Coordinates of C-alpha atoms in Angstrom, one line a residue:
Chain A
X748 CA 88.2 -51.4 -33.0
X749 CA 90.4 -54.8 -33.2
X750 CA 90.7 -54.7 -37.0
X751 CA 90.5 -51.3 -38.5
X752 CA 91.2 -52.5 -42.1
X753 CA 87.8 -53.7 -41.8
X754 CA 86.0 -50.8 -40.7
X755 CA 82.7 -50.0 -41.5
X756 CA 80.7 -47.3 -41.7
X757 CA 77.6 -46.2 -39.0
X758 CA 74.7 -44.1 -40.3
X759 CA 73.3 -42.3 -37.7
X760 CA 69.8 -41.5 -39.2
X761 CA 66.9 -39.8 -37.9
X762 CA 63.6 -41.4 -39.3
X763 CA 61.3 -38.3 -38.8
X764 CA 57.8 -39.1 -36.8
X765 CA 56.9 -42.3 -37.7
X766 CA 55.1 -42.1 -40.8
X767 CA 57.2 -43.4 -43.5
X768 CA 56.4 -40.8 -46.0
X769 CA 58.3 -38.6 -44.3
X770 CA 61.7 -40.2 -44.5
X771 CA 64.3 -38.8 -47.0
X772 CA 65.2 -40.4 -50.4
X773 CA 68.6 -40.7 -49.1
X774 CA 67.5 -42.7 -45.7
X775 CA 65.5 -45.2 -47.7
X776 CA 68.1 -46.1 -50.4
X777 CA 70.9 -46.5 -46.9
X778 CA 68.3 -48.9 -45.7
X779 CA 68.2 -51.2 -48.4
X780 CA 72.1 -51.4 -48.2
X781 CA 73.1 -51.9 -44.5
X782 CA 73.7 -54.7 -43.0
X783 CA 72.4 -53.8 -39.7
X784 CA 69.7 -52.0 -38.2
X785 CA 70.0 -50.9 -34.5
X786 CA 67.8 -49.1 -32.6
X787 CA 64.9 -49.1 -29.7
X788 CA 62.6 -51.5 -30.4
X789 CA 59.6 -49.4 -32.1
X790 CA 61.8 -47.4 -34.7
X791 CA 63.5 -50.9 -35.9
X792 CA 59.8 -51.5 -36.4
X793 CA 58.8 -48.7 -38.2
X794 CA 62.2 -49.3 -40.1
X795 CA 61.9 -52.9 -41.1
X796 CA 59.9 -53.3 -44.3
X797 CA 62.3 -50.7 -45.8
X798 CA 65.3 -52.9 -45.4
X799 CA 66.8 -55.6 -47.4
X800 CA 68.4 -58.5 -45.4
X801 CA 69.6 -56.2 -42.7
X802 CA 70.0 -58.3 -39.5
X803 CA 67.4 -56.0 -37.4
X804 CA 68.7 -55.4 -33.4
X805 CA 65.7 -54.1 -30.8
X806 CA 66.7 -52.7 -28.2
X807 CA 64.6 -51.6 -24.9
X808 CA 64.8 -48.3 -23.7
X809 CA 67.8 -47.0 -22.2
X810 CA 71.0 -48.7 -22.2
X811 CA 72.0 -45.4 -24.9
X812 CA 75.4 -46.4 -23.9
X813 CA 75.5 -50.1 -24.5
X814 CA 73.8 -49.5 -27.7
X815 CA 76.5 -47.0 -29.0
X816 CA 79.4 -49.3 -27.8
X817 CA 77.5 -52.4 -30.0
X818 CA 76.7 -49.9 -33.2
X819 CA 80.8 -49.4 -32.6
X820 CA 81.6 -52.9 -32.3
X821 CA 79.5 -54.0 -35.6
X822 CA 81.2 -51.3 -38.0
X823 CA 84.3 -52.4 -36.6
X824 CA 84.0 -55.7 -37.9
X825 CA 83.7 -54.4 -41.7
X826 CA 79.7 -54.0 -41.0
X827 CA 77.4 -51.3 -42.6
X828 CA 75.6 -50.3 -39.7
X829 CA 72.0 -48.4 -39.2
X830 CA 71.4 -47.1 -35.6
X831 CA 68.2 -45.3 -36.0
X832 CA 66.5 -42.6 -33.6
X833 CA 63.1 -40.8 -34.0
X834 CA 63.1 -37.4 -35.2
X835 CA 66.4 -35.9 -36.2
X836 CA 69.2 -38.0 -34.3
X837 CA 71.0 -34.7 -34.0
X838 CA 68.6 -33.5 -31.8
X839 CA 68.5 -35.3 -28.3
X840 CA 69.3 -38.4 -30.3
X841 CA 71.9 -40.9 -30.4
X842 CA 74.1 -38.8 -32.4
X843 CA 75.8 -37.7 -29.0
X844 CA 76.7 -40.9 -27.4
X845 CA 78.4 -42.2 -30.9
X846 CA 80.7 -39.3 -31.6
X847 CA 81.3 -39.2 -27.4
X848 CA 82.7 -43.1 -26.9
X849 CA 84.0 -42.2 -30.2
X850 CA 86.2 -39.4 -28.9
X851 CA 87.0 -41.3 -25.7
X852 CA 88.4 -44.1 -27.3
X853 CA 91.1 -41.8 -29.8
X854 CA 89.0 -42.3 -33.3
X855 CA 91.3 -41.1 -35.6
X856 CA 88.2 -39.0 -37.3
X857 CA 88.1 -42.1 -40.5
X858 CA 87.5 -45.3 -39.4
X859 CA 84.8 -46.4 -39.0
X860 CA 83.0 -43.9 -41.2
X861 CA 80.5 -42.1 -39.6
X862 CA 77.5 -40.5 -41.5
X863 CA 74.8 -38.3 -40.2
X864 CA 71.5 -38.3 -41.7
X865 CA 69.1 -35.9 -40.9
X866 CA 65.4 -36.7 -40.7
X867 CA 61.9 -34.5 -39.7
X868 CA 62.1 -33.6 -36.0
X869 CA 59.3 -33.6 -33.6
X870 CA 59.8 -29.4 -33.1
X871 CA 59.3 -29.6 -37.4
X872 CA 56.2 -31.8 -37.0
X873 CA 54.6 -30.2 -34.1
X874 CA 55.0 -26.5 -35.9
X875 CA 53.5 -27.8 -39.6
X876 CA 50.6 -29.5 -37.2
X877 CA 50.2 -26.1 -35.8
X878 CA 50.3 -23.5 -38.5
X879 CA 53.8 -21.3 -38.2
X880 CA 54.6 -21.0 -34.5
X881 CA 58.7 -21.1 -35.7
X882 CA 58.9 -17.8 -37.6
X883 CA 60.8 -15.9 -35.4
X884 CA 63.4 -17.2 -33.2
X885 CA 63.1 -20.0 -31.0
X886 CA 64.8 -22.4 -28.8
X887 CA 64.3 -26.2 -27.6
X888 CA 64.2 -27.0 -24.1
X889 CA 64.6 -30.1 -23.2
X890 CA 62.7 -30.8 -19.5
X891 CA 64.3 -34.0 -18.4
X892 CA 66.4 -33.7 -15.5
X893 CA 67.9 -37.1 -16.0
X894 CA 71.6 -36.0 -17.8
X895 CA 71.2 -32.4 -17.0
X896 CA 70.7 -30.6 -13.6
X897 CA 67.7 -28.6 -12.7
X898 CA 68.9 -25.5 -11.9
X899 CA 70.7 -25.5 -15.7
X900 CA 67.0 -26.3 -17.2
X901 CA 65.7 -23.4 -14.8
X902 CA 68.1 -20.9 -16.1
X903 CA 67.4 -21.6 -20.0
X904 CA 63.3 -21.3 -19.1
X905 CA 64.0 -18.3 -17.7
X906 CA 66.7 -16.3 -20.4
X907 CA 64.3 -17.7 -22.9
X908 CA 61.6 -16.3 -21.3
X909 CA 63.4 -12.9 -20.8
X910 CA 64.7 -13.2 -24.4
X911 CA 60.9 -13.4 -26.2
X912 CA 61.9 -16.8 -27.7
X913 CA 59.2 -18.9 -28.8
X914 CA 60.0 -22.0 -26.7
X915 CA 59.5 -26.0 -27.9
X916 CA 59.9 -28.8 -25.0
X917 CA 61.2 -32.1 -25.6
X918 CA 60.5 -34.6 -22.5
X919 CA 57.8 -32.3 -20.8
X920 CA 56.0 -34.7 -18.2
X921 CA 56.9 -38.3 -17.4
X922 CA 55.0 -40.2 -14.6
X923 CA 57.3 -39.3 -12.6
X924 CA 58.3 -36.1 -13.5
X925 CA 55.5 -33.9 -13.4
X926 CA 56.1 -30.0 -12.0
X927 CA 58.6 -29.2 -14.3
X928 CA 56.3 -28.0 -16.9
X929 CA 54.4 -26.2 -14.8
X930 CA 57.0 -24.2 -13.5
X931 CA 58.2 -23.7 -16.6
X932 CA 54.8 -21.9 -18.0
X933 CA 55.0 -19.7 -14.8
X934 CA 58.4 -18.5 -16.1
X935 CA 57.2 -17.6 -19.2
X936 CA 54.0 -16.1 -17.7
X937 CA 56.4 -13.3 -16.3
X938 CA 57.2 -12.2 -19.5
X939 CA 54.2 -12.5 -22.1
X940 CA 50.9 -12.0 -22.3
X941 CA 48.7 -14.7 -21.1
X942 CA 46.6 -15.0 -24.2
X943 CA 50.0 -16.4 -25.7
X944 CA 49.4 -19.1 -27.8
X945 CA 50.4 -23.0 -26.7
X946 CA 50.5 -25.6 -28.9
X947 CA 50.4 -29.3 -27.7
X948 CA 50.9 -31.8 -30.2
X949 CA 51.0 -35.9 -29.2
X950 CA 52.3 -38.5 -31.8
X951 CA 52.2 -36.4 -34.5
X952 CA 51.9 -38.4 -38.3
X953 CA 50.6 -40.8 -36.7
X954 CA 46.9 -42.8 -36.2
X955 CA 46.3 -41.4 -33.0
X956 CA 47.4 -37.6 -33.3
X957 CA 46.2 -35.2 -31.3
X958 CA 46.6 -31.3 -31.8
X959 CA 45.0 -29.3 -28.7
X960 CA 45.3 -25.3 -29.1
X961 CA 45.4 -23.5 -25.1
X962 CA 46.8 -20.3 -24.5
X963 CA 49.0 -19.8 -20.5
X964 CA 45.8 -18.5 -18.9
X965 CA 44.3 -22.2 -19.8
X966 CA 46.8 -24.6 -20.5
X967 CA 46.6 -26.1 -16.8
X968 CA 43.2 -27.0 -17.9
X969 CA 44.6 -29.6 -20.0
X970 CA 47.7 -30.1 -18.2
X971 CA 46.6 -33.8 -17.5
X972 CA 46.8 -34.6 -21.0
X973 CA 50.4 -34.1 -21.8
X974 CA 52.6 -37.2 -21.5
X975 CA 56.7 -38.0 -23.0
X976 CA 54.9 -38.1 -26.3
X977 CA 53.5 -34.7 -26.6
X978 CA 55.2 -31.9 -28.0
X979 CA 54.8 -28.5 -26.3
X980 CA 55.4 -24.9 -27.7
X981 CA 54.6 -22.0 -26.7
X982 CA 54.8 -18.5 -28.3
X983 CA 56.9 -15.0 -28.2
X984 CA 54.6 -11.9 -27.8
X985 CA 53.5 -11.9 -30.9
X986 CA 52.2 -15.1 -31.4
X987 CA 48.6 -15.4 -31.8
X988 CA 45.5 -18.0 -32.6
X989 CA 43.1 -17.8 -35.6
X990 CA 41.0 -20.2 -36.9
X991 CA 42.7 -23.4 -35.4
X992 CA 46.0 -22.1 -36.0
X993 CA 49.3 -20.6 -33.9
X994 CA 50.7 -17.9 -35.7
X995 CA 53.8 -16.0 -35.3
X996 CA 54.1 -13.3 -37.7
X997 CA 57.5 -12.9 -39.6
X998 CA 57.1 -9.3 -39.6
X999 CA 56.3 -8.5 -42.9
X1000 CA 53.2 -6.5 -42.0
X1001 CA 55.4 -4.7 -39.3
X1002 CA 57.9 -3.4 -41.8
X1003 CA 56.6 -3.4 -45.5
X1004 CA 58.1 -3.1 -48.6
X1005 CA 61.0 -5.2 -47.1
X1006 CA 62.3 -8.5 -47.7
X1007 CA 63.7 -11.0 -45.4
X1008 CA 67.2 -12.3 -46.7
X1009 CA 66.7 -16.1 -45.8
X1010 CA 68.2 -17.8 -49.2
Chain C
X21 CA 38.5 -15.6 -52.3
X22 CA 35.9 -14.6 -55.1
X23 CA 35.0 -18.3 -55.2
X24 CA 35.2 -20.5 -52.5
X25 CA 33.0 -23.4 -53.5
X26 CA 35.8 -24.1 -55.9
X27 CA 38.6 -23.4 -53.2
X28 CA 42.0 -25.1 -53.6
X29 CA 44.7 -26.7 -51.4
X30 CA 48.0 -24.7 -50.7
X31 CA 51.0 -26.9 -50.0
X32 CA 53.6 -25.0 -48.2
X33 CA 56.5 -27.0 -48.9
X34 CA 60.1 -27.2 -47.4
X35 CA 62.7 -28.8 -50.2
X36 CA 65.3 -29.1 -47.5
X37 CA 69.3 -28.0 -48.3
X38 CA 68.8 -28.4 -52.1
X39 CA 69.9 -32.0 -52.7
X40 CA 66.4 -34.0 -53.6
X41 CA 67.5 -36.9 -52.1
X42 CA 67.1 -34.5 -49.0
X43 CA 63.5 -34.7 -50.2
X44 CA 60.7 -36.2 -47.9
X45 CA 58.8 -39.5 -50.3
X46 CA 55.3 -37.1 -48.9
X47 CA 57.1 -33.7 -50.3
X48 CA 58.1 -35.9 -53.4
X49 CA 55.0 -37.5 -54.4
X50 CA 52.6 -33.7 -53.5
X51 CA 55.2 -32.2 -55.7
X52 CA 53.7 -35.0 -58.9
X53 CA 49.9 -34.1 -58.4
X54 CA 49.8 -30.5 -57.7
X55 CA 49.1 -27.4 -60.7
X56 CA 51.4 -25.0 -59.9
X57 CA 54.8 -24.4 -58.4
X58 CA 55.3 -20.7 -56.8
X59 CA 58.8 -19.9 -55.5
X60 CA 62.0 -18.0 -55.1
X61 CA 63.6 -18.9 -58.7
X62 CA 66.6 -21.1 -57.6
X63 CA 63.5 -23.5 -55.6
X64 CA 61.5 -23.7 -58.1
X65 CA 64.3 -25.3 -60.7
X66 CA 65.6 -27.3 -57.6
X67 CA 62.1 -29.6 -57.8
X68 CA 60.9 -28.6 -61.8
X69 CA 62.3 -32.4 -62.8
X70 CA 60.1 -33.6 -60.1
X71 CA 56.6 -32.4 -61.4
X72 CA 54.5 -33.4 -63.3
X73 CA 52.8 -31.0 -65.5
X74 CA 52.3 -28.3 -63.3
X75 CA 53.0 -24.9 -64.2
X76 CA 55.6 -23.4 -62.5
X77 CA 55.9 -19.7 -61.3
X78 CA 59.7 -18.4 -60.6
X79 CA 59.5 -15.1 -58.7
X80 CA 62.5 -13.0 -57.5
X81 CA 64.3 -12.8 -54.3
X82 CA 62.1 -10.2 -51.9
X83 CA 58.3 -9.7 -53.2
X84 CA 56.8 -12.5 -50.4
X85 CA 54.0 -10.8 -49.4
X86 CA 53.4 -10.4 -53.2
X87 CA 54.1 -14.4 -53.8
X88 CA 52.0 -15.1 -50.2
X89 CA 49.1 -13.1 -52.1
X90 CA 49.7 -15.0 -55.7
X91 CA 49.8 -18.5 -54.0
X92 CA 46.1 -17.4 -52.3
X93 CA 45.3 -16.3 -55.3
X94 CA 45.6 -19.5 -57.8
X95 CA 44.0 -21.5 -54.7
X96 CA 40.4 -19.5 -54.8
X97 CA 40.3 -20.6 -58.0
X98 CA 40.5 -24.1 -57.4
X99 CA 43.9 -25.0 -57.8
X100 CA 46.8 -27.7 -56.0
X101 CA 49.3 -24.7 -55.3
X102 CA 52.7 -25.8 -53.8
X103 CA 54.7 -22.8 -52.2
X104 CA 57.8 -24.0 -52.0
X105 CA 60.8 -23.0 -49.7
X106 CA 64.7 -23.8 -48.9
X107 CA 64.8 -25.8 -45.6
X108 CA 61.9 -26.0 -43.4
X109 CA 59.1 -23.8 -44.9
X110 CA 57.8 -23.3 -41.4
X111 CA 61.5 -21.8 -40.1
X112 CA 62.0 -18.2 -40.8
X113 CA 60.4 -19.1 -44.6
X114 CA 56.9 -18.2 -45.9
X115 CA 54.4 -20.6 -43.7
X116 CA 54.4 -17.1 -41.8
X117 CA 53.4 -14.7 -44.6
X118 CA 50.5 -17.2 -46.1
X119 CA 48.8 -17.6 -42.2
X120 CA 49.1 -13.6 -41.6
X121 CA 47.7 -12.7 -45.1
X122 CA 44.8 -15.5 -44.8
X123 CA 44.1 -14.3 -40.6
X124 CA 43.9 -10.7 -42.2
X125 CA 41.6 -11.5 -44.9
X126 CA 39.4 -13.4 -42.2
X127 CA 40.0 -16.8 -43.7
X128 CA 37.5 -19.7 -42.4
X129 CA 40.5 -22.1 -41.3
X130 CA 39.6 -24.4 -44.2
X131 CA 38.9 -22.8 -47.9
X132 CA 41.5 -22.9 -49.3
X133 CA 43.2 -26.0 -47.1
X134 CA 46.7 -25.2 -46.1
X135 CA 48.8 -28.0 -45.5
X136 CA 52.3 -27.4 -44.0
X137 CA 54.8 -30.5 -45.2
X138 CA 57.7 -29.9 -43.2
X139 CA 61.1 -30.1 -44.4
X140 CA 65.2 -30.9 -43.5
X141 CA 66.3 -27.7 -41.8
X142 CA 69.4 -25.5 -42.6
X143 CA 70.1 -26.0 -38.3
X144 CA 70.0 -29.9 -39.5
X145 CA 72.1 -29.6 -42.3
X146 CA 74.4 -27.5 -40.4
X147 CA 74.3 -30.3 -37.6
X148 CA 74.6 -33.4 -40.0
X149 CA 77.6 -31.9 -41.3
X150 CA 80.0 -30.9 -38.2
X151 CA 79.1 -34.0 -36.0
X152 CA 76.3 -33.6 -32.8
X153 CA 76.6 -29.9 -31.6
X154 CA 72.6 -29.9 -31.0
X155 CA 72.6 -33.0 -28.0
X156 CA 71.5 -30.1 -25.6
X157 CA 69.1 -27.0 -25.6
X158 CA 69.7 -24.7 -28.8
X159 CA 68.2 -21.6 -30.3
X160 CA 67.9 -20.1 -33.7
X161 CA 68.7 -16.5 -33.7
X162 CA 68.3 -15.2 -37.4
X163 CA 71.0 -11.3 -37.7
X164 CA 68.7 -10.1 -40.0
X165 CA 67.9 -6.9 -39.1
X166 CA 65.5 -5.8 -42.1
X167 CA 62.2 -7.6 -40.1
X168 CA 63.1 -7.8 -36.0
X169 CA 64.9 -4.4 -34.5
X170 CA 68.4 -4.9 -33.6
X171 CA 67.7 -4.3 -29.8
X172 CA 65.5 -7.3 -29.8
X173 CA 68.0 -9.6 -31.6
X174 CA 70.9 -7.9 -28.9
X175 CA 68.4 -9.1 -26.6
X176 CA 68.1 -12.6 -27.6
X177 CA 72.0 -13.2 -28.0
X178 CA 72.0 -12.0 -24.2
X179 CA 69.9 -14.1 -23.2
X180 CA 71.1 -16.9 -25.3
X181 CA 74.4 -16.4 -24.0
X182 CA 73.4 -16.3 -20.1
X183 CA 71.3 -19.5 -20.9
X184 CA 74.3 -21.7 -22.3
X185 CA 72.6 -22.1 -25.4
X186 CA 74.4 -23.8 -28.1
X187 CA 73.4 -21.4 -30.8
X188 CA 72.5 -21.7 -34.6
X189 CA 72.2 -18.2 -36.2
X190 CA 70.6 -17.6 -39.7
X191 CA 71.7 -15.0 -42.0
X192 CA 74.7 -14.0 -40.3
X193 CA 75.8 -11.6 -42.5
X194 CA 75.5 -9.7 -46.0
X195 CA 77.3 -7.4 -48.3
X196 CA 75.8 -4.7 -46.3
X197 CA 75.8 -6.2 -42.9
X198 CA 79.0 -7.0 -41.7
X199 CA 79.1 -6.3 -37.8
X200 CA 76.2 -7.9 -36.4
X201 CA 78.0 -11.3 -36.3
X202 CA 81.0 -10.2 -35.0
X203 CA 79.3 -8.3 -31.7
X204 CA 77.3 -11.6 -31.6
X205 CA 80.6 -13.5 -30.7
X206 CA 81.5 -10.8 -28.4
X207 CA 78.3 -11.3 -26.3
X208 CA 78.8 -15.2 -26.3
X209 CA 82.8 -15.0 -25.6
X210 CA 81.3 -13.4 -21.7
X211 CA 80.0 -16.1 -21.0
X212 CA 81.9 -19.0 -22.5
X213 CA 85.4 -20.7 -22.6
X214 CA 87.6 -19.2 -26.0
X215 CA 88.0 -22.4 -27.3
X216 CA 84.1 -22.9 -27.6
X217 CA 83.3 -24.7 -31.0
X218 CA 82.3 -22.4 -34.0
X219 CA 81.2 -24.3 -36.9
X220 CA 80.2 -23.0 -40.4
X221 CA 78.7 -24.6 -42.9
X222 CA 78.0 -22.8 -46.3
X223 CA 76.3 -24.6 -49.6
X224 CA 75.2 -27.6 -47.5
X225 CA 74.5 -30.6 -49.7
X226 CA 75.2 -29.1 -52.7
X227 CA 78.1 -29.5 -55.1
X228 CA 80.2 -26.0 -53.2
X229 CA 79.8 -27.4 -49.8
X230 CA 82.1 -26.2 -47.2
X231 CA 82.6 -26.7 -43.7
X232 CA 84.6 -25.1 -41.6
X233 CA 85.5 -25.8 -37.9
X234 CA 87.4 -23.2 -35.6
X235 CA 86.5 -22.0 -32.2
X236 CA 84.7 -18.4 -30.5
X237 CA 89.0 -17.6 -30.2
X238 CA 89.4 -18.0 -33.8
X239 CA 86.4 -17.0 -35.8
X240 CA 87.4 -13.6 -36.9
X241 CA 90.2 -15.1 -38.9
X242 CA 87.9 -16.7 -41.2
X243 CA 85.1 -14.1 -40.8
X244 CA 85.2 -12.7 -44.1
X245 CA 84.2 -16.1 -45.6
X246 CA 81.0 -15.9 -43.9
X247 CA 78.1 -14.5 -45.8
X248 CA 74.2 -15.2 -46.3
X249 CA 74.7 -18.6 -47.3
X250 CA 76.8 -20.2 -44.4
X251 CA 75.1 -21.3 -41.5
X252 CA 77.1 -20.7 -37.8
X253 CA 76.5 -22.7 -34.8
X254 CA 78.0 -21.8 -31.4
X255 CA 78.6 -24.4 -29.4
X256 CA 77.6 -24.5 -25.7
X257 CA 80.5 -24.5 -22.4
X258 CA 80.6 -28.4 -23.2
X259 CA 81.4 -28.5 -26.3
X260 CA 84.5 -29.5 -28.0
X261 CA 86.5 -30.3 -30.8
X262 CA 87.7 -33.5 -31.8
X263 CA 89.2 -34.9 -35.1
X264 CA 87.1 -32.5 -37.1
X265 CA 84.0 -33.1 -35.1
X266 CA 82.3 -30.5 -33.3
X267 CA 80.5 -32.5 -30.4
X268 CA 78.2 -31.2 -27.7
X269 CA 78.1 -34.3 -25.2
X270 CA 74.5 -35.3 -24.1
X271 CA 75.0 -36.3 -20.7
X272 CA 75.7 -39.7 -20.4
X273 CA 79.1 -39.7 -19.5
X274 CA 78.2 -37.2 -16.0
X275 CA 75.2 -39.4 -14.8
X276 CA 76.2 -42.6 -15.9
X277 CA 74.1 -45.5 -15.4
X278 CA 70.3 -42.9 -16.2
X279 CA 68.7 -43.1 -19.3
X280 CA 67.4 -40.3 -21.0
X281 CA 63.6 -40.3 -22.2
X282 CA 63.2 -38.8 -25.3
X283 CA 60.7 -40.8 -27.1

């Protein structure tokens, strides 16, 4: 940050799933006023018509790092500055890297600006694709062993498993990475029935979506299918399937006459 | 469903924190061509500018199954019905009551059509606001004791704790429920450094905002600020605090040089 008297500001925005419908108001108005958009090369794509005269910047995958340090660099030159991420950039997103070279380099917290924006995230699009799998508690899992160790994914399948969470994993098979997952529905096959309902949803909102129902007795059935681009949950013990739907109760039925307090 | 050749569509519809820029342009434009709008009061008036002569419904905090039933209701006899909900309809809100009343009643899967339009989260809100505390595995734990027993929710902030969870708990507390929170903390402190990030964030997006940042060493000093409104998140044994930030680090910086995958 050579000249902070010129500092920008950096909008870290999630742009949901891909279809643009589900961007917010408040994404699409920051898009017509930045003067750069930054991101990996599909979501500048999926991005573009929305702008007005923002230089657009495609990067490949990876270099997460780089890609911060040159969001960093523009809004320190006075820029407006888009970087955005699928699904909610607070969630696995580029969020982290920002505010971490941000913090390593003494930000004093104002310049440049930084604003998060949230968006739809793959967990909110696989559960509406579903039916209402999140109703109850839940946790995310991501199964990459890239930035963290196995044995720390290993210890969250299994206290999520012992805790009755419903479960949602982010980055469940790669080419190269492809036992995790199964491991992982052996964990959970400890602890819940194995008519348990699991949910796999691939590019979800857009053209070729694809919404598959198993339970864990079957799921290895169609464990071929699932790729980086599907979305997997699976359900507590009271999940269940009706009808082409994954259904966690709230627990309305269990207890009536009483009312949640969610405001 | 006296009538289902003339079977309607129910909308179950998440209006995000309450700002309608917050608003999803697919939430925005369902919200011009449906017939009625059923919700909790405060919704409903949050979105009434947005219709477009639909008849709107304001019901009373509590009464869901009663409003799950209504919303069934108006869609046997033909009509658009959005049910509308703070956050993400599909989180802890009343996806759940609408799918258990229609499985009970041995609905077909398609008279009436339910479609689930997802929206931003009170856990994104929460996240937008405080900086990137969700970069690694979360959960939601919701306090409220009035649907789940208390020794399951114990059970989940165990487990949640021995996982290294960051954590994101919903209605942490109420006039009536004060201590819930605070054992919460207890359970987390085992297993975590004191100066673990706490952030709460009440009124997001809206005119009352606050946020709040202190850590798991701190908290009870501001605990009597908390009520149903705020939203807490618990950072993980990464986290930190810097210049008003609360920042969970994704990984980067440990395995420098790897990529992560998420898509």
């Amino acid at each position: 940050m050579t000249n902070q008297s010129k500092s920008g500001t950096i909008y870290l925005m999630g742009i949901g799933p891909g279809d643009p419908e589900l961007l917010t108001m408040q994404a699409r108005k920051i898009l017509t006023e930045v003067d750069y958009v930054v991101g990996y090369s599909l979501y500048v794509n999926q991005v573009s018509e929305l702008t007005n005269n923002a230089i657009l910047e495609h990067w490949a995958i990876g270099e997460e790092l780089e890609r911060a340090k040159r969001v960093i660099d523009l809004s320190a030159d006075g820029n407006k500055v888009a970087m955005v991420s699928s699904g909610d950039i607070g969630i696995y997103g580029m969020s982290g890297p920002i505010f971490n070279i941000l913090s390593d380099m003494q930000w004093n917290g104002k310049t440049p600006q930084v604003i998060v924006i949230p968006g739809i995230s793959a967990l909110q699009s696989a559960s509406a694709l579903l039916g209402s799998p999140l109703m109850q508690d839940f946790c995310t899992i991501s199964l990459s062993d890239l930035l963290t160790d196995w044995p720390d994914i290993q210890n969250r399948i299994t206290t999520a498993s012992e805790g009755d969470f419903v479960v949602v994993f982010y980055n469940p098979k790669s080419k190269k990475r492809h036992w995790q997952l199964e491991a992982a529905f052996d964990s959970l096959k400890k602890c819940r029935p194995l008519d348990t309902p699991v949910g796999l949803v691939k590019n979800a909102f857009r053209e070729d979506q694809e919404v598959v129902l198993v339970t864990l007795s079957t799921v290895m059935n169609v464990y071929h299918q699932i790729d980086m681009f599907t979305t997997v949950v699976v359900g507590n013990s009271t999940s269940y399937l009706f009808e082409g739907k994954f259904i966690t109760p709230r627990g309305y039925e269990k207890k009536s006459g009483k009312s949640d307090e969610k405001k």
